[in-house]
CSV table of C-alpha atoms in Angstrom, one decimal:
chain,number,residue,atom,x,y,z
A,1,UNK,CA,31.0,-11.1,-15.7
A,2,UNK,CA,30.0,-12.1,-12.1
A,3,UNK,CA,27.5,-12.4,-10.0
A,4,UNK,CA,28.7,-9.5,-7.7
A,5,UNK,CA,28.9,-7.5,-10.6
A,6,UNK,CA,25.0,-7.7,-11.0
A,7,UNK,CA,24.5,-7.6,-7.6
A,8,UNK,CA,26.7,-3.9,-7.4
A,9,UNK,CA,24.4,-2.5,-10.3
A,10,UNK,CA,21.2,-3.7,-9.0
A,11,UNK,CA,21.8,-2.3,-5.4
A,12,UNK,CA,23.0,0.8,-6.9
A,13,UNK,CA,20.1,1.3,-8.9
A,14,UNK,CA,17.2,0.0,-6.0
A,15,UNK,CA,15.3,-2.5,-7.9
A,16,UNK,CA,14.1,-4.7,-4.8
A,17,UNK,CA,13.8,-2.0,-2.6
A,18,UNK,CA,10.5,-1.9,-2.4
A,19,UNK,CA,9.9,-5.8,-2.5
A,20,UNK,CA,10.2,-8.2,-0.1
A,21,UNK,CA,8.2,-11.3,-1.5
A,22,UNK,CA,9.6,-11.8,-5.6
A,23,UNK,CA,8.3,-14.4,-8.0
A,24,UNK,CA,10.6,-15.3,-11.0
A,25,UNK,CA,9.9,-16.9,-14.4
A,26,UNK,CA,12.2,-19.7,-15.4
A,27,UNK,CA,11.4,-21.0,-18.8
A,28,UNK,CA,14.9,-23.3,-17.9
A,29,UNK,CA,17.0,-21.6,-20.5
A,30,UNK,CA,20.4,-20.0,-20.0
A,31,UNK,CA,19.2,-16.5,-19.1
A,32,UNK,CA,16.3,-17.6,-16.4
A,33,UNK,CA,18.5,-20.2,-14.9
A,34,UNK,CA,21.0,-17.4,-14.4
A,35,UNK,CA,18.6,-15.5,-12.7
A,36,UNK,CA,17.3,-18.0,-10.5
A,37,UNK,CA,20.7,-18.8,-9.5
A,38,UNK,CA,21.3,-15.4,-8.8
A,39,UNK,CA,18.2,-14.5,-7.2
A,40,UNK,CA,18.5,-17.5,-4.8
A,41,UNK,CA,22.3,-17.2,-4.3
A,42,UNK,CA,21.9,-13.3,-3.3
A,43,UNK,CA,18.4,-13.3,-1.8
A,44,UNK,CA,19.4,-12.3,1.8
A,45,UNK,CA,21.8,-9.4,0.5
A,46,UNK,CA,18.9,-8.1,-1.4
A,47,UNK,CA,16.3,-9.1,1.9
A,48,UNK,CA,13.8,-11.2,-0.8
A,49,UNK,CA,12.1,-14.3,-0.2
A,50,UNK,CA,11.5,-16.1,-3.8
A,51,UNK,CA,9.1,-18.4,-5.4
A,52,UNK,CA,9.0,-20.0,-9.1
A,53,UNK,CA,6.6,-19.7,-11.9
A,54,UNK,CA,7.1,-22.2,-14.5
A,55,UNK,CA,4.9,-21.9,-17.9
A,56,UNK,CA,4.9,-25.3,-19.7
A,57,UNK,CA,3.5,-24.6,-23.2
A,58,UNK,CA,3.0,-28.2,-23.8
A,59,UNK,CA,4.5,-27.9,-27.1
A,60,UNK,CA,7.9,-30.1,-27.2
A,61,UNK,CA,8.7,-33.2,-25.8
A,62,UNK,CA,11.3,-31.8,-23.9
A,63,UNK,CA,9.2,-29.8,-22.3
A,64,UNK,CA,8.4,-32.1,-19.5
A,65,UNK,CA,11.5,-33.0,-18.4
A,66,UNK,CA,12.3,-29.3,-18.2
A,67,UNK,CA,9.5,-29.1,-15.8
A,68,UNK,CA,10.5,-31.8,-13.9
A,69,UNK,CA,14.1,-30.2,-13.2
A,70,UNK,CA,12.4,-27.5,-12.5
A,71,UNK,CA,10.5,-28.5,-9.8
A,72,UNK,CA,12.7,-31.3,-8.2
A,73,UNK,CA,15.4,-27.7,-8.4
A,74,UNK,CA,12.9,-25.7,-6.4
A,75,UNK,CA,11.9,-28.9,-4.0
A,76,UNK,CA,15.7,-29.2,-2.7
A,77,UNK,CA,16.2,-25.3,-2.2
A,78,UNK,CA,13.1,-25.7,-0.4
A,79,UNK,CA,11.3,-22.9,-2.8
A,80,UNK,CA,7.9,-22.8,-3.9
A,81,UNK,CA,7.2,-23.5,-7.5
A,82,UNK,CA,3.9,-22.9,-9.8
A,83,UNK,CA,3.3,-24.5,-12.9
A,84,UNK,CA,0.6,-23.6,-15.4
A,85,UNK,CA,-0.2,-25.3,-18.6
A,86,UNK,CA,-1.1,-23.8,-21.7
A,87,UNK,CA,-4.3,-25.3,-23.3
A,88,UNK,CA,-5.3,-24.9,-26.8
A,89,UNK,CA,-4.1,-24.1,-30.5
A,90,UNK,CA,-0.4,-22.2,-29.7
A,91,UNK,CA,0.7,-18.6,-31.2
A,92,UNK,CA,3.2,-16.8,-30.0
A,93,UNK,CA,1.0,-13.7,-29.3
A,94,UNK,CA,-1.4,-16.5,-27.4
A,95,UNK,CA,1.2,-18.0,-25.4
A,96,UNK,CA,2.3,-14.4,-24.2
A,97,UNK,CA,-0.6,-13.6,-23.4
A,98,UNK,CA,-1.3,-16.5,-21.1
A,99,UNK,CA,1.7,-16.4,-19.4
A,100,UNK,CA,1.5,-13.2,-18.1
A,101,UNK,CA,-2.3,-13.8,-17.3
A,102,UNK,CA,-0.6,-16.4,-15.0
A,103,UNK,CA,2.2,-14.2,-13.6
A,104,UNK,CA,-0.1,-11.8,-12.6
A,105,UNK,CA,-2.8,-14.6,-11.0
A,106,UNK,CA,0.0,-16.3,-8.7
A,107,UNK,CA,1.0,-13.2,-7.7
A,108,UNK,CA,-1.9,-12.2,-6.6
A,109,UNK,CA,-3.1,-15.2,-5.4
A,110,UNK,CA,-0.2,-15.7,-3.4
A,111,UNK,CA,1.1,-12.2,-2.4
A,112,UNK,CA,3.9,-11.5,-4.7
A,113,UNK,CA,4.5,-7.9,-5.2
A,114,UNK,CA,7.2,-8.6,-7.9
A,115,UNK,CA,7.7,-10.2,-10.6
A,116,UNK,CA,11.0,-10.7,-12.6
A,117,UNK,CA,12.4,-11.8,-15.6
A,118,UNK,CA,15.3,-12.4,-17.5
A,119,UNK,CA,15.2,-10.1,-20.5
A,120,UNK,CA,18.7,-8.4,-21.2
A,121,UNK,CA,20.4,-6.8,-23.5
A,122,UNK,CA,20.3,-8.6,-26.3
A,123,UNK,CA,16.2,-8.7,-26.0
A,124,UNK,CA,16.0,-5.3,-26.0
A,125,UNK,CA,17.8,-4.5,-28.7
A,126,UNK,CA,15.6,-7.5,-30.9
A,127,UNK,CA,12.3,-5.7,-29.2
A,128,UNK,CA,13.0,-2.3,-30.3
A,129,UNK,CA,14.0,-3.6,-34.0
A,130,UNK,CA,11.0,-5.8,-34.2
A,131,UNK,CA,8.6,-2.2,-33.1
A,132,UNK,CA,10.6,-0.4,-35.8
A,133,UNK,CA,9.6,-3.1,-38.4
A,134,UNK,CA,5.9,-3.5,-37.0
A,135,UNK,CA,5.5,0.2,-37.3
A,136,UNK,CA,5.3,1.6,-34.2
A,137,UNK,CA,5.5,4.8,-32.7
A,138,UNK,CA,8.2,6.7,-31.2
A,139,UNK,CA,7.1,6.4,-27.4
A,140,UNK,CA,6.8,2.7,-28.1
A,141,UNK,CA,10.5,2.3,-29.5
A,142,UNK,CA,12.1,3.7,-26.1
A,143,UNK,CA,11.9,-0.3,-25.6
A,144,UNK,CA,11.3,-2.1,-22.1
A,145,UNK,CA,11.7,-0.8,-18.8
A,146,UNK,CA,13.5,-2.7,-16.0
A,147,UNK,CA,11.2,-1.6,-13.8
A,148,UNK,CA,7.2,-1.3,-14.6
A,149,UNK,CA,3.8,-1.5,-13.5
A,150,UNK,CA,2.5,-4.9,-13.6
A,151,UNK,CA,-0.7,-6.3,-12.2
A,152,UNK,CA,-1.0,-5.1,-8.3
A,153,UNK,CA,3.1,-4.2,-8.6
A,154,UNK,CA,5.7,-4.1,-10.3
A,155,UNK,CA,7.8,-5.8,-13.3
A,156,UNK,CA,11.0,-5.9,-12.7
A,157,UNK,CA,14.5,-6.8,-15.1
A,158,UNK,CA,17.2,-6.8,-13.2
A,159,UNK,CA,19.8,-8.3,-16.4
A,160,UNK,CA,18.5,-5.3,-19.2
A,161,UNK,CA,21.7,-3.6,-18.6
A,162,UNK,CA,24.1,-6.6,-19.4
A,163,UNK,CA,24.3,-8.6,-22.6
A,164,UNK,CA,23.5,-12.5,-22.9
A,165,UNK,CA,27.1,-13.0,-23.6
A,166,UNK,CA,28.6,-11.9,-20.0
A,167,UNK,CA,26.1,-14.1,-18.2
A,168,UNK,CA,28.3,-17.4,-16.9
A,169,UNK,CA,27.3,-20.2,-18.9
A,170,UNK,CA,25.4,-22.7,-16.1
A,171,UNK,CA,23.8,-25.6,-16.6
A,172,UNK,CA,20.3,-25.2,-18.7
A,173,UNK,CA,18.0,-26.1,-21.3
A,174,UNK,CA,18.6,-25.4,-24.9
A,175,UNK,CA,15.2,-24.7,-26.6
A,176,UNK,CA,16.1,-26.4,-30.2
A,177,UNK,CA,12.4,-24.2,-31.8
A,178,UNK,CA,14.6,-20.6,-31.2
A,179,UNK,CA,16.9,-22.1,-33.9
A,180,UNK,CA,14.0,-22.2,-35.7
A,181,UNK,CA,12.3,-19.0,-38.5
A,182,UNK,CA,8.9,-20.4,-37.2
A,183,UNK,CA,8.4,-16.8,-35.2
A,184,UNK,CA,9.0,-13.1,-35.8
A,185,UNK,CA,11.6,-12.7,-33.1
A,186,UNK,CA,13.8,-15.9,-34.0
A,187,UNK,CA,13.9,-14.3,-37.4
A,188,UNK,CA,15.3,-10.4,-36.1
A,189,UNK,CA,17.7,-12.9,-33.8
A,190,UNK,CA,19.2,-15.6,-36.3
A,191,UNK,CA,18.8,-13.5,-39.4
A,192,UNK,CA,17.8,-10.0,-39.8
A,193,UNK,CA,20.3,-8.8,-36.6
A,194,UNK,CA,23.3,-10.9,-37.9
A,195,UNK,CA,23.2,-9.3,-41.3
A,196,UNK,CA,23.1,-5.7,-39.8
A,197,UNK,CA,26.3,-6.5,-38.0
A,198,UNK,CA,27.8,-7.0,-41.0
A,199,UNK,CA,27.6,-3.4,-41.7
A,200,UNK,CA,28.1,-2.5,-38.4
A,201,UNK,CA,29.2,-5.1,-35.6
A,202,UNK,CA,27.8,-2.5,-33.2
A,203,UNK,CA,24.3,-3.0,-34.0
A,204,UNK,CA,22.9,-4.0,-30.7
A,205,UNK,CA,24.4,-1.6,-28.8
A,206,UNK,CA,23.3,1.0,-31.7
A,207,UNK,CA,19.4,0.3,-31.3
A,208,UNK,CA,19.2,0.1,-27.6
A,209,UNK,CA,21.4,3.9,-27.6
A,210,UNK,CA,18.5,5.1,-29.9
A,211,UNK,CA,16.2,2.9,-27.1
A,212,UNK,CA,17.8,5.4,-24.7
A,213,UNK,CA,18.1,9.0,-26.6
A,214,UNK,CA,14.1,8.4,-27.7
A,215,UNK,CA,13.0,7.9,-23.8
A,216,UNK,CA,15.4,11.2,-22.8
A,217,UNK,CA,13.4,13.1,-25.8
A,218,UNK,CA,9.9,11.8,-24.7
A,219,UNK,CA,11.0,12.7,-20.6
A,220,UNK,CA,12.2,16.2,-21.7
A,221,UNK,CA,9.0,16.7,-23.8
A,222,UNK,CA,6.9,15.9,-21.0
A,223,UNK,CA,8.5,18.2,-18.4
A,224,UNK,CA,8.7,20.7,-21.2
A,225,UNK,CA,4.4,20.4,-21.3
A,226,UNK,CA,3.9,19.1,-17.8
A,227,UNK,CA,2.2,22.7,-16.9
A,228,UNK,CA,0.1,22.7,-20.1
A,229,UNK,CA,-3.7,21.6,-19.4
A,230,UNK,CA,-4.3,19.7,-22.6
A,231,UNK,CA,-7.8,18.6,-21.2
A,232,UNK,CA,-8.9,22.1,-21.7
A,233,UNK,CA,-10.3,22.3,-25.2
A,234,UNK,CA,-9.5,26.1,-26.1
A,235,UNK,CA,-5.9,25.0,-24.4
A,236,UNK,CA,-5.2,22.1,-27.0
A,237,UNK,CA,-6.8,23.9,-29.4
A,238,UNK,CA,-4.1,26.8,-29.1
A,239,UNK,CA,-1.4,24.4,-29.6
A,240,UNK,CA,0.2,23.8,-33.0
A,241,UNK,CA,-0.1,20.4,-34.3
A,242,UNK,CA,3.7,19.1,-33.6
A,243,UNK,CA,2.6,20.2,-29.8
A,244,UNK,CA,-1.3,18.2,-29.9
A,245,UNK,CA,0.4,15.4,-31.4
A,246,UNK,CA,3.0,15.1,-28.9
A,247,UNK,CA,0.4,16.0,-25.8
A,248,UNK,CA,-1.8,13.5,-27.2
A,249,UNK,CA,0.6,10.9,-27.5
A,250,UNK,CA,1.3,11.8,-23.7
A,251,UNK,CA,-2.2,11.5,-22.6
A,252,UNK,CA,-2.4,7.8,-24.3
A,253,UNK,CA,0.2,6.5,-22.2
A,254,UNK,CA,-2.6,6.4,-19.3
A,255,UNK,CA,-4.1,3.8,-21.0
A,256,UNK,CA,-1.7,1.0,-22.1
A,257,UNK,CA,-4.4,-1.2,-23.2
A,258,UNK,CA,-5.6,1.1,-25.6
A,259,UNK,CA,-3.6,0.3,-28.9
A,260,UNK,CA,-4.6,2.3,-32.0
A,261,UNK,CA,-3.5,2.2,-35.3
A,262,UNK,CA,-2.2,5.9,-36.9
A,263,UNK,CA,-5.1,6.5,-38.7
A,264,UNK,CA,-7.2,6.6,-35.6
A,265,UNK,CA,-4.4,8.4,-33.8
A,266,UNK,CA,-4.9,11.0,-36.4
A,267,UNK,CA,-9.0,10.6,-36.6
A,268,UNK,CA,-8.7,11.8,-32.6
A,269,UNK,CA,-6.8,14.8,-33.2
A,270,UNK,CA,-9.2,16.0,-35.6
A,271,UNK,CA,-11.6,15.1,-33.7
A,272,UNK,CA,-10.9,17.1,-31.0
A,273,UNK,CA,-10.1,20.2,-33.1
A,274,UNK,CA,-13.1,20.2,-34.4
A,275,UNK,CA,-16.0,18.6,-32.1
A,276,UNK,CA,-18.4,20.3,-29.5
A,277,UNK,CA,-20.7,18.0,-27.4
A,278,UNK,CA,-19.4,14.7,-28.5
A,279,UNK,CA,-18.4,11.0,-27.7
A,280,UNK,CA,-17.2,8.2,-30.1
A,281,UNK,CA,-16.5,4.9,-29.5
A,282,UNK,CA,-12.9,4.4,-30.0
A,283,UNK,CA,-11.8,0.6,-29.6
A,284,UNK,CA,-11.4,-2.3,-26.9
A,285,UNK,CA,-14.2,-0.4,-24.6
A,286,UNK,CA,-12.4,2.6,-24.9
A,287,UNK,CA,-14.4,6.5,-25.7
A,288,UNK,CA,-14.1,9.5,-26.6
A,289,UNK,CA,-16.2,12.1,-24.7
A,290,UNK,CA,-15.9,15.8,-25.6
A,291,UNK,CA,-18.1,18.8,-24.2
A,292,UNK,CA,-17.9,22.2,-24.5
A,293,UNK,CA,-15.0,23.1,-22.4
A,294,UNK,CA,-12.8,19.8,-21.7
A,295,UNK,CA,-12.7,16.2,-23.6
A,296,UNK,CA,-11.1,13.1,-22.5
A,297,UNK,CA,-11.0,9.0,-23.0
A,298,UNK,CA,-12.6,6.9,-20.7
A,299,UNK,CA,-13.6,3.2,-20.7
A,300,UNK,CA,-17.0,2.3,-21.6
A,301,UNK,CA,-18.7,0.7,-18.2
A,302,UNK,CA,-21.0,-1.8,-18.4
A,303,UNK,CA,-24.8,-0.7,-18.6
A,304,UNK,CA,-26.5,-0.8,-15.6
A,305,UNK,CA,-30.5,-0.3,-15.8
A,306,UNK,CA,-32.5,1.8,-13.2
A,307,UNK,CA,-35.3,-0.5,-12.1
A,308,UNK,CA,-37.9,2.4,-11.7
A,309,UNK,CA,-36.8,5.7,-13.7
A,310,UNK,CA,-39.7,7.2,-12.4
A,311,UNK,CA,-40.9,8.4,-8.7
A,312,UNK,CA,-43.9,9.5,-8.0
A,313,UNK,CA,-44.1,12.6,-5.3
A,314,UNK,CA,-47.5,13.3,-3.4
A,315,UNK,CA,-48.4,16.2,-1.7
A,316,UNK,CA,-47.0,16.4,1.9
A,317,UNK,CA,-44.0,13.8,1.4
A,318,UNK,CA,-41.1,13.7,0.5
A,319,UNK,CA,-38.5,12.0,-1.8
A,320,UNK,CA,-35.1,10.8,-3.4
A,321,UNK,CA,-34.8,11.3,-6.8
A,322,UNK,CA,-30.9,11.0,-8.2
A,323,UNK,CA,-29.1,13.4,-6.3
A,324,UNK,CA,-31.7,15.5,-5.2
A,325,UNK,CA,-34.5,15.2,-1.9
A,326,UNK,CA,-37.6,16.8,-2.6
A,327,UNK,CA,-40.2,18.2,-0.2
A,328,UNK,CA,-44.0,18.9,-1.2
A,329,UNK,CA,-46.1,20.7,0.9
A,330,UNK,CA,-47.7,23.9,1.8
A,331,UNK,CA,-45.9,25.2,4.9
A,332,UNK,CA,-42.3,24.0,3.6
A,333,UNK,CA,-39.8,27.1,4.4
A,334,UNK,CA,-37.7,28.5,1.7
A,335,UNK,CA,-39.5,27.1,-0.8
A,336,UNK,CA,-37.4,26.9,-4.2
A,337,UNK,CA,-40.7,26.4,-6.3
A,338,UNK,CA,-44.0,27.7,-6.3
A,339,UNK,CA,-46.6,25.3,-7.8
A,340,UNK,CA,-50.3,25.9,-8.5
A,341,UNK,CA,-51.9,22.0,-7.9
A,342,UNK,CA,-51.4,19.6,-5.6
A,343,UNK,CA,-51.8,16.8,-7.9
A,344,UNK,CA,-48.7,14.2,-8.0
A,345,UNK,CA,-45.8,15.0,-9.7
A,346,UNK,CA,-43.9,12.5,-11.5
A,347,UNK,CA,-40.3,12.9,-11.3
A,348,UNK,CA,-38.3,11.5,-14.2
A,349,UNK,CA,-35.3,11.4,-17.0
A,350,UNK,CA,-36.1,13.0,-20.2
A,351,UNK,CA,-37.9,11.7,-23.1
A,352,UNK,CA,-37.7,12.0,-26.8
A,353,UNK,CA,-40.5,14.8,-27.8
A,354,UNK,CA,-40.0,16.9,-24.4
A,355,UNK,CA,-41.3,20.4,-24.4
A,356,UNK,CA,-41.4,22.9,-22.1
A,357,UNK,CA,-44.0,25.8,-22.1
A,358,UNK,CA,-42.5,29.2,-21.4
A,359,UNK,CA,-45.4,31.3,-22.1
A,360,UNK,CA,-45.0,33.5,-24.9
A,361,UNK,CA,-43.1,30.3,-26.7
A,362,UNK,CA,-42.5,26.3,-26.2
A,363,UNK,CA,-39.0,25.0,-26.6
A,364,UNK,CA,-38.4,21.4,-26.9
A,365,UNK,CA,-35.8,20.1,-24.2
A,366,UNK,CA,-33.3,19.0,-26.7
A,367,UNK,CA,-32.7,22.2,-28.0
A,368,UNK,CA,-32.8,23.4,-24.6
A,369,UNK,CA,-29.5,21.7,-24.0
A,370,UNK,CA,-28.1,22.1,-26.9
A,371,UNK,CA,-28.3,26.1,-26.8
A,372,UNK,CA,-27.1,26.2,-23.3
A,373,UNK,CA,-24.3,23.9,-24.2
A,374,UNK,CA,-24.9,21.1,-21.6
A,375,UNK,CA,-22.8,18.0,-21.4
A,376,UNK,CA,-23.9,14.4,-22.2
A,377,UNK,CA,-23.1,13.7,-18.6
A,378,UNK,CA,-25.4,16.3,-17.6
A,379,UNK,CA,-28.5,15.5,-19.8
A,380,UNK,CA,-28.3,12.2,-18.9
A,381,UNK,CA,-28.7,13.2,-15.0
A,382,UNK,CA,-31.3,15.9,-15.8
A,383,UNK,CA,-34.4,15.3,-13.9
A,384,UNK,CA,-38.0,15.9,-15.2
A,385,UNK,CA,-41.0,17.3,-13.1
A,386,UNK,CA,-44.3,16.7,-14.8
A,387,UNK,CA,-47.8,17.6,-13.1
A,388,UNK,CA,-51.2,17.0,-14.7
A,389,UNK,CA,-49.7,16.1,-17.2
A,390,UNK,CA,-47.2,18.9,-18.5
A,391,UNK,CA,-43.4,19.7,-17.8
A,392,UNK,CA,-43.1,22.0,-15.0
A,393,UNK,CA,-39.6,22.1,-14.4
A,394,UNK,CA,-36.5,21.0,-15.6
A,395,UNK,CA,-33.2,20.5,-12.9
A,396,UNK,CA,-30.2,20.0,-15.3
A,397,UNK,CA,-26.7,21.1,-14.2
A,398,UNK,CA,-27.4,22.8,-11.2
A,399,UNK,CA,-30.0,25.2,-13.2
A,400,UNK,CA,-33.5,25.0,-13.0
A,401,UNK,CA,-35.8,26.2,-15.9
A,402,UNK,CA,-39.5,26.4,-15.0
A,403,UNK,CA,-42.9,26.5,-16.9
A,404,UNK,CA,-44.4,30.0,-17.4
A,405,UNK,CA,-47.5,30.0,-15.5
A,406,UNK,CA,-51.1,31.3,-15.9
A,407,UNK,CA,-51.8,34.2,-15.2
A,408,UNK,CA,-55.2,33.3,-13.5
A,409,UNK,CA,-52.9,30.2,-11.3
A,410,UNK,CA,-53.6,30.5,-7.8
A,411,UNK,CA,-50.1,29.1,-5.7
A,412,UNK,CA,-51.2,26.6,-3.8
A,413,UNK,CA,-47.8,24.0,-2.3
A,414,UNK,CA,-44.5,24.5,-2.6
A,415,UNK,CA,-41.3,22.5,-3.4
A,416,UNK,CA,-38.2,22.6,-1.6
A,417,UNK,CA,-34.9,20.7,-3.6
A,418,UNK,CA,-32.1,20.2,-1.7
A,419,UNK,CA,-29.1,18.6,-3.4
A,420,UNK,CA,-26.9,15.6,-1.7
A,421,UNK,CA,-23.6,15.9,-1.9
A,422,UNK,CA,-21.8,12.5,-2.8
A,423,UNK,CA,-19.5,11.3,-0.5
């Protein structure tokens, strides 16, 4: 195959069209030396500058004279070329890892908003066996996308569509370890796929047509429940479980670095069905957080301490407290609360042991929220008014409960609240 029948394909489908500045990995074998060579030959046509990213794993002798072409290749085309080096005790899942740490560094370091690699054919059909074997789930064996998210843009594989074999056969590197069973995918490559072909020669092209009819089913499915609010507990609730599992599976995708093994997958589900007023720790700073009306995941920030949880308000000044401004005096207009001392109040968070007094009974604040079915969220931004020493009002959700007064209390100030609205 030629170069100009890539070039049709890739046009046709608008990979760069959205790119101007491109970095490419060359590892120096057959396929990334094709696509440099392509890249560079068809650059203008496709109106890209290009740089090189070259990731020496430091873990063949070869490897330096690869690096060495490399760069003396991208000195005469006049290219720029980064080189990283992998420190440390080698895996393959810790040599992935770093050299897409590295992709996504120079590129942001140096304004790339692509990058691109060389995967085709061939790779996917490997990747999507090697999912099936690991275990995955059906979303995960749609395979890899030509084009994806990556870093601050996008990922982009512009040979997917064309097999190893129709790629001309330039000069390269030959990487004598892929011969080798030493890692998983050298083993689906030089064994496991080989053998399959025996009993059908059409293998590849087999696993990367169920690649394709899995990601039609997923897309259909999600159009199918694009108009279903899964958030909404009673909503998810009223689904039946082929439908939760699917929407769930959905809602996942938003967080790609969120891997969970079935039983967990299964652990949420229940979970959901079943909890009011509830958050879990899931995995990898990830959480659960149900209420009484929605749930969702979030990731778990870092915990940031208030310095002074408490402020003190005096009569005839004013203060910030969370989102409120409060006013105490005597001659404040529309006063929202009528108080019968002038005495400091202490504005706070609660407390374990809280308790309210409502006259004819006291109710500790705890069960407070807990019968008028108040978030996590919102107890934890509930504010606390205490005066001589006793809870005179609680501000939690936009309510305001208040302590019953005597009936021998003479008013004496008043307090005006006035929420701020963030911004």
């Amino acid at each position: 195959m030629t170069y100009e029948t890539i070039l049709k394909r890739i046009k046709k489908e608008g990979y760069f069209s959205k790119h101007s500045k491109v970095l490419i990995a060359v590892s120096g074998g057959v396929d990334s030396m094709n696509l440099l060579h392509f890249l560079h030959s068809y650059s203008n046509d496709l109106a890209i500058s290009i740089g090189i990213i070259h990731i020496n794993h430091q873990q063949r002798s070869e490897s330096k004279i690869e690096e060495a072409y490399i760069k003396d290749w991208a000195q005469k085309h006049k290219l720029p070329c980064y080189v990283s080096y992998f420190e440390g005790v080698f895996t393959e899942a810790k040599g992935r890892e770093f050299r897409y740490q590295e992709f996504k560094r120079i590129m942001s370091e140096y304004h790339y908003s692509a990058l691109v690699t060389a995967h085709h054919a061939d790779d996917q059909a490997e990747t999507i066996l090697m999912r099936f074997i690991r275990g995955s789930r059906l979303r995960q064996l749609t395979g890899i996308k030509a084009i994806q998210p990556f870093g601050q843009g996008e990922l982009i594989r512009p040979f997917l569509s064309f097999k190893k074999s129709e790629l001309p056969d330039i000069f390269h590197f030959e990487d004598y370890s892929n011969q080798t069973d030493d890692y998983f995918r050298n083993r689906i490559r030089n064994t496991v796929i080989p053998q399959l072909e025996n009993e059908n020669p059409k293998f590849k092209e087999t696993m990367i047509q169920f690649g394709k009819e899995s990601d039609l089913l997923l897309q259909a499915l999600e159009q199918l429940t694009k108009t279903i609010d899964y958030l909404n507990l009673s909503i998810f609730r009223s689904q039946t479980y082929p439908v939760q599992y699917t929407l769930l599976q959905q809602y996942l995708t938003n967080f790609p670095d969120l891997q969970i093994k079935k039983s967990q997958f299964e652990q949420l589900i229940t979970l959901i069905n079943q909890k009011h007023n509830f958050h879990k720790t899931i995995k990898e700073n990830y959480q659960l957080i149900i209420d009484y009306q929605t749930f969702k995941i979030e990731k778990i920030q870092p915990k940031t301490y208030i310095v002074d949880d408490n402020q003190v308000l005096q009569y005839d000044s004013h203060q910030f407290f969370k989102n409120y401004h409060f006013s105490f005096n005597k001659n404040t207009e529309n006063a929202y609360i009528t108080l019968y001392s002038t005495n400091d109040i202490i504005l706070r968070s609660r407390r374990p042991g809280d308790v309210i007094d409502f006259g004819s009974f006291q109710k500790k604040l705890r069960r407070l929220f807990i019968d008028n079915k108040f978030t996590n969220k919102e107890r934890g931004e509930s504010i606390i008014a205490e005066q001589d020493g006793k809870i005179i009002f609680v501000l939690i959700g936009d309510k305001t409960y208040l302590r019953k007064a005597n009936e021998d209390d003479i008013m004496k100030a008043k307090l005006y609240i006035e929420k701020i609205e963030k911004r």
